[in-house]
Coordinates of C-alpha atoms in Angstrom, one line a residue:
M1 CA 108.7 140.0 105.9
T2 CA 111.0 141.1 103.0
D3 CA 110.6 141.3 99.3
S4 CA 113.0 139.9 96.6
A5 CA 115.2 143.0 97.1
N6 CA 115.4 142.4 100.8
R7 CA 113.3 145.5 101.6
P8 CA 110.8 145.1 104.5
V9 CA 107.2 144.8 103.4
F10 CA 104.7 145.9 106.0
G11 CA 100.9 145.7 106.5
I12 CA 99.5 147.6 103.5
A13 CA 102.0 146.2 101.0
R14 CA 101.5 142.7 102.5
R15 CA 97.8 142.9 102.0
E16 CA 98.3 144.1 98.5
R17 CA 100.5 141.0 97.9
I18 CA 97.8 138.8 99.3
M19 CA 95.2 140.3 96.9
D20 CA 97.7 139.8 94.0
E21 CA 97.9 136.1 94.9
L22 CA 94.2 135.8 95.1
R23 CA 93.7 137.3 91.7
V24 CA 96.0 134.8 90.2
A25 CA 95.0 131.6 92.2
G26 CA 91.5 132.5 93.3
A27 CA 92.3 131.1 96.8
V28 CA 95.0 131.2 99.4
R29 CA 96.0 129.2 102.5
V30 CA 97.0 131.0 105.7
A31 CA 99.9 128.5 106.4
D32 CA 101.3 129.0 102.9
L33 CA 101.2 132.8 103.1
A34 CA 102.8 132.8 106.5
R35 CA 105.6 130.7 105.3
E36 CA 106.1 132.7 102.1
F37 CA 106.0 136.1 103.8
G38 CA 108.0 135.1 106.9
V39 CA 105.3 136.2 109.4
S40 CA 103.0 134.4 111.8
E41 CA 99.8 132.7 110.8
L42 CA 98.0 135.1 113.2
T43 CA 99.3 138.0 111.2
I44 CA 98.0 136.6 108.0
R45 CA 94.6 135.9 109.6
R46 CA 94.4 139.5 110.7
D47 CA 95.3 140.6 107.2
I48 CA 92.6 138.4 105.7
G49 CA 90.1 139.6 108.4
E50 CA 90.8 143.2 107.4
L51 CA 90.4 142.4 103.7
A52 CA 87.1 140.5 104.4
D53 CA 85.8 143.5 106.4
R54 CA 86.4 145.6 103.3
G55 CA 84.4 143.2 101.2
L56 CA 87.4 142.1 99.1
V57 CA 87.7 138.4 100.2
T58 CA 85.7 135.6 101.8
R59 CA 87.2 133.9 104.8
V60 CA 87.1 130.0 104.6
H61 CA 88.6 127.4 106.9
G62 CA 92.4 127.7 106.7
G63 CA 92.4 130.5 104.1
A64 CA 90.4 132.8 101.9
T65 CA 88.9 133.1 98.4
L66 CA 88.5 136.1 96.2
R67 CA 85.1 137.7 96.9
S68 CA 82.8 138.1 93.9
R69 CA 79.2 138.9 93.2
L70 CA 78.4 135.2 93.8
D71 CA 78.9 135.7 97.6
T72 CA 75.9 138.0 97.7
T73 CA 73.7 136.4 95.0
V74 CA 70.4 135.1 96.4
A75 CA 69.2 133.0 93.4
P76 CA 70.4 131.9 90.0
H77 CA 69.2 133.7 86.8
A78 CA 68.7 136.9 88.7
A79 CA 67.8 139.9 86.6
S80 CA 70.9 141.7 87.9
G81 CA 73.1 139.1 86.1
G82 CA 73.6 136.4 88.8
P83 CA 75.2 133.1 88.2
R84 CA 73.6 130.8 85.6
Y85 CA 74.0 127.7 87.7
R86 CA 73.5 126.8 91.4
V87 CA 75.4 123.7 92.6
G88 CA 75.4 122.1 96.0
I89 CA 78.5 120.6 97.6
V90 CA 78.4 118.1 100.4
V91 CA 81.6 117.0 102.2
P92 CA 82.0 114.7 105.2
S93 CA 84.2 117.0 107.3
L94 CA 84.7 120.8 107.6
S95 CA 87.8 120.5 109.7
Y96 CA 90.2 118.1 108.1
Y97 CA 91.2 117.5 104.4
W98 CA 88.0 118.8 102.9
P99 CA 88.4 122.5 103.6
Q100 CA 91.1 122.6 100.9
V101 CA 88.9 120.8 98.4
V102 CA 86.2 123.4 99.2
I103 CA 88.7 126.3 98.7
G104 CA 89.5 125.0 95.2
A105 CA 85.9 124.5 94.4
R106 CA 85.0 128.0 95.5
A107 CA 87.8 129.5 93.5
A108 CA 86.7 127.8 90.3
A109 CA 83.0 128.7 91.0
T110 CA 83.9 132.3 91.4
E111 CA 85.7 132.4 88.1
L112 CA 83.1 130.4 86.2
G113 CA 79.9 132.1 87.5
V114 CA 78.6 129.2 89.5
Q115 CA 76.9 129.7 92.9
L116 CA 78.2 127.1 95.3
V117 CA 76.2 126.1 98.4
L118 CA 78.1 124.1 101.0
R119 CA 76.8 121.5 103.4
G120 CA 78.8 119.5 105.9
S121 CA 77.8 115.9 106.8
S122 CA 79.4 113.0 108.7
Y123 CA 81.0 109.9 107.2
E124 CA 77.8 107.9 107.7
A125 CA 75.8 107.0 104.5
A126 CA 72.4 107.7 106.2
D127 CA 73.5 111.2 107.2
Q128 CA 74.9 112.0 103.8
R129 CA 71.7 110.9 102.1
R130 CA 69.7 113.2 104.4
Q131 CA 71.9 116.2 103.6
I132 CA 71.7 115.4 99.8
S133 CA 68.0 114.9 99.9
S134 CA 67.5 118.3 101.6
L135 CA 69.3 120.0 98.8
V136 CA 67.5 118.1 96.0
E137 CA 64.0 118.6 97.6
S138 CA 64.6 122.3 98.1
G139 CA 64.7 122.8 94.4
G140 CA 66.8 125.4 92.5
F141 CA 69.9 123.2 92.3
H142 CA 71.3 122.3 88.9
G143 CA 73.9 119.8 90.1
L144 CA 75.6 118.2 93.1
I145 CA 79.3 117.7 94.0
I146 CA 79.5 115.1 96.7
A147 CA 82.0 112.9 98.7
P148 CA 79.7 110.0 99.6
E149 CA 80.4 106.8 101.5
N150 CA 81.2 104.3 98.8
Q151 CA 82.1 101.1 100.6
G152 CA 79.9 98.2 101.8
P153 CA 76.1 97.7 101.3
D154 CA 75.2 101.2 102.6
G155 CA 77.7 102.9 100.4
H156 CA 76.7 100.9 97.3
A157 CA 73.1 101.7 97.9
L158 CA 73.9 105.4 98.2
L159 CA 75.9 105.4 95.0
S160 CA 73.0 103.7 93.1
W161 CA 70.6 106.3 94.5
L162 CA 72.8 109.1 93.4
E163 CA 72.9 107.6 89.9
Q164 CA 69.1 108.0 89.7
L165 CA 68.9 111.6 90.8
P166 CA 67.3 114.0 88.3
I167 CA 70.4 116.3 88.3
P168 CA 74.0 115.5 87.5
V169 CA 76.3 114.4 90.2
V170 CA 80.1 114.7 90.4
L171 CA 81.9 112.7 93.1
V172 CA 85.1 114.2 94.8
E173 CA 87.8 111.8 96.1
R174 CA 85.3 109.0 95.7
R175 CA 84.5 106.6 92.9
A176 CA 81.9 103.9 92.3
P177 CA 83.1 100.2 92.0
A178 CA 82.9 98.8 88.5
S179 CA 80.7 96.0 89.9
L180 CA 77.8 98.5 90.2
A181 CA 77.9 99.2 86.5
L182 CA 76.9 102.9 87.0
T183 CA 77.2 104.9 83.9
R184 CA 76.1 108.5 84.8
L185 CA 78.2 109.4 87.8
E186 CA 81.3 111.4 87.1
W187 CA 84.2 112.0 89.5
V188 CA 87.5 113.6 90.3
T189 CA 89.9 111.7 92.5
T190 CA 93.5 111.6 93.6
D191 CA 95.3 108.5 92.5
H192 CA 95.9 107.2 96.0
V193 CA 97.0 103.8 94.6
F194 CA 99.9 105.6 93.0
G195 CA 100.4 107.5 96.2
G196 CA 101.0 104.3 98.1
Y197 CA 103.4 103.1 95.4
L198 CA 105.3 106.5 95.5
A199 CA 105.7 106.3 99.2
A200 CA 107.3 102.9 99.1
S201 CA 109.5 103.9 96.1
H202 CA 110.7 107.0 98.0
L203 CA 111.8 104.9 101.0
A204 CA 113.4 102.3 98.8
S205 CA 115.4 105.1 97.1
L206 CA 116.8 106.0 100.5
G207 CA 118.0 102.5 101.0
H208 CA 115.3 101.1 103.3
R209 CA 114.5 97.4 102.8
S210 CA 112.4 96.5 105.9
V211 CA 109.3 98.7 105.8
G212 CA 105.9 98.9 107.4
I213 CA 102.5 100.5 106.8
L214 CA 99.9 101.7 109.2
T215 CA 96.6 102.9 107.8
S216 CA 93.3 104.3 109.2
A217 CA 90.6 101.6 109.2
Q218 CA 87.8 104.2 108.9
S219 CA 89.4 106.0 105.9
P220 CA 88.2 105.2 102.4
T221 CA 91.6 106.2 101.2
S222 CA 93.4 103.4 103.0
W223 CA 92.5 100.4 100.8
Q224 CA 93.9 102.3 97.8
L225 CA 97.1 103.2 99.6
R226 CA 97.5 99.7 100.7
R227 CA 97.1 98.4 97.1
G228 CA 99.8 100.7 95.7
W229 CA 102.1 100.0 98.7
A230 CA 101.8 96.2 98.3
Q231 CA 102.5 96.4 94.6
A232 CA 105.6 98.5 95.2
V233 CA 106.9 96.3 98.0
E234 CA 106.7 93.3 95.7
E235 CA 108.1 94.9 92.6
L236 CA 110.9 96.7 94.5
G237 CA 111.9 93.6 96.5
L238 CA 111.2 95.2 99.9
Q239 CA 110.4 93.2 103.1
A240 CA 107.0 94.1 104.5
T241 CA 107.6 93.7 108.2
I242 CA 104.6 95.5 109.6
D243 CA 101.1 95.7 108.1
L244 CA 98.4 97.3 110.3
N245 CA 95.0 98.8 109.5
A246 CA 93.7 100.3 112.8
S247 CA 91.1 102.9 114.1
L248 CA 93.3 104.9 116.4
D249 CA 90.8 107.8 116.4
T250 CA 88.2 105.6 118.1
L251 CA 90.6 104.3 120.8
E252 CA 90.6 105.9 124.3
G253 CA 93.8 107.4 125.7
P254 CA 95.2 104.3 127.5
E255 CA 94.2 102.0 124.6
R256 CA 95.8 104.3 122.1
A257 CA 99.0 104.5 124.1
D258 CA 99.1 100.7 124.4
F259 CA 98.6 100.3 120.6
V260 CA 101.4 102.7 119.8
D261 CA 103.7 101.1 122.4
S262 CA 103.0 97.7 120.8
L263 CA 103.7 99.1 117.3
L264 CA 107.1 100.6 118.4
D265 CA 108.0 97.3 120.0
Q266 CA 107.2 95.6 116.6
V267 CA 109.4 98.2 114.8
R268 CA 112.3 97.4 117.1
G269 CA 111.8 93.6 117.1
S270 CA 111.4 93.3 113.3
G271 CA 114.2 95.7 112.3
T272 CA 111.7 98.0 110.5
S273 CA 113.5 101.1 109.4
A274 CA 110.7 103.1 107.7
M275 CA 106.9 103.3 107.7
L276 CA 104.1 104.9 105.7
I277 CA 101.4 106.1 108.1
H278 CA 98.0 107.4 107.1
S279 CA 96.9 109.9 108.2
D280 CA 98.9 112.8 109.6
P281 CA 97.6 112.7 113.2
Q282 CA 98.6 109.0 113.4
A283 CA 102.0 109.7 112.0
L284 CA 102.5 112.5 114.5
L285 CA 101.3 110.2 117.4
V286 CA 103.9 107.6 116.4
Q287 CA 106.6 110.1 116.0
Q288 CA 106.1 111.8 119.4
N289 CA 105.9 108.4 121.2
A290 CA 109.1 107.3 119.6
L291 CA 110.8 110.6 120.7
D292 CA 109.4 110.1 124.2
R293 CA 111.1 106.7 124.3
G294 CA 114.4 108.4 123.5
W295 CA 114.6 107.2 119.9
S296 CA 116.9 109.1 117.5
L297 CA 114.8 110.1 114.5
P298 CA 114.9 109.6 111.6
E299 CA 117.9 107.3 112.2
D300 CA 115.8 104.7 114.2
L301 CA 112.7 105.1 112.1
S302 CA 111.9 107.1 109.0
I303 CA 108.3 108.2 108.6
V304 CA 106.2 109.2 105.6
A305 CA 102.7 110.5 106.3
Y306 CA 99.8 110.6 103.9
D307 CA 97.4 113.7 103.5
D308 CA 100.0 116.4 104.5
E309 CA 97.5 118.5 106.5
V310 CA 99.7 119.0 109.6
A311 CA 102.6 116.7 108.9
E312 CA 105.1 119.6 108.6
N313 CA 104.3 120.7 112.1
G314 CA 105.8 117.6 113.8
A315 CA 108.7 118.0 116.2
L316 CA 110.6 116.7 113.2
P317 CA 108.8 117.9 110.0
I318 CA 107.3 114.7 108.5
S319 CA 107.8 113.8 104.9
A320 CA 104.3 113.4 103.3
L321 CA 102.3 112.7 100.2
R322 CA 100.0 115.6 99.5
P323 CA 96.9 114.9 97.4
P324 CA 96.2 118.0 95.2
K325 CA 93.1 118.8 97.2
Q326 CA 92.4 122.3 95.9
H327 CA 92.8 121.1 92.3
V328 CA 90.4 118.2 93.0
G329 CA 87.8 120.8 94.1
R330 CA 88.5 123.0 91.1
R331 CA 88.3 120.2 88.6
A332 CA 85.0 119.0 90.1
V333 CA 83.4 122.4 89.5
E334 CA 84.8 122.6 86.0
L335 CA 83.5 119.1 85.2
M336 CA 80.1 120.0 86.6
L337 CA 79.9 123.1 84.5
A338 CA 80.9 121.3 81.4
R339 CA 78.1 118.8 82.1
L340 CA 75.5 121.5 82.7
V341 CA 76.5 123.4 79.5
E342 CA 76.8 120.4 77.2
G343 CA 74.1 118.2 78.6
A344 CA 73.6 114.5 78.1
A345 CA 75.5 114.4 74.8
R346 CA 78.8 115.0 76.7
P347 CA 80.7 111.7 77.3
V348 CA 80.9 110.8 81.0
E349 CA 84.3 111.8 82.4
R350 CA 86.2 110.4 85.3
V351 CA 89.4 112.2 86.3
Q352 CA 92.5 111.1 88.3
V353 CA 95.2 113.5 89.6
V354 CA 98.5 112.6 91.1
P355 CA 99.7 113.3 94.7
V356 CA 102.9 115.1 95.3
L357 CA 105.7 113.9 97.6
H358 CA 107.1 116.6 100.0
A359 CA 110.4 115.2 101.5
R360 CA 111.2 116.6 104.9
E361 CA 113.4 115.8 107.9
S362 CA 111.6 112.7 109.0
T363 CA 113.1 110.5 106.3
A364 CA 116.8 109.7 105.9
T365 CA 119.1 107.4 104.0
R366 CA 119.6 104.0 105.6

């Protein structure tokens, strides 16, 4: 690792730089630090481990947050000056997408004097309701930040139940359909509809005219991406040659391989030159199968992924739309605190933030 004057920076100085970054941002990612400092992710993890052992930081999945008195507070309103508010956060995964949302939420909570209590659930509405009920019934929580199922009868029933809880609720990366006419729930979401539009627009700007989309059937993000994608395809005069919504994660090995083989056959047969694929693992799967076939990428097929969790780690780094996940978590905590401080007189607020396109080697001009 070197600094701006090209002088080598070793362990102690590197850890000081990590602490400087934490004081500014409140949270850091291992992958970002490794790339910035020019060292391995293992080295950064060791640095964070040493800082954690010294009580300076808190390790979280994929990174670290600045340690504060909140990490050792037992209850709110403590005589020693603990946090004024205690907020539960329930997310459907602790391994993909959501850790970054949690990092942003923890950073904001640290700065604002909020004690955040994390629970993981599954994507099933019944399990989510059990986890939320446990927090509510335990008492001592002033609010909840939640990413609930919001589709179908079960999701709609869950949203209606959340609306009636005696404490305020802020949704993250979820919203309630207007048809439910819910007036108390607040939320912070990425504008995934615009993300779908931006992906198609990027491909069109590179000269691609025959384009396809593959989305994850089990993801609540997919319908929003598809809406923006379809709008852009029509308005930009593109030809939609492939349109698939599949559950690759639920397919067994041979079935999954057959599906991808069939997809690549469709790409060849239809003259498709570029695709938007949600999510990253599906994009990587398509890419590696195309390479195994001997395709020249991105000449034979340009790929844009959506989520940008692991897209840059492909054999050819994959261009991707990245939802501002840490910012979503941060804004959710800020919105919750504003609600708790101002009470019912505060107007209900629903926030949208815009994803960012990271163009990499997987997309090329046509």
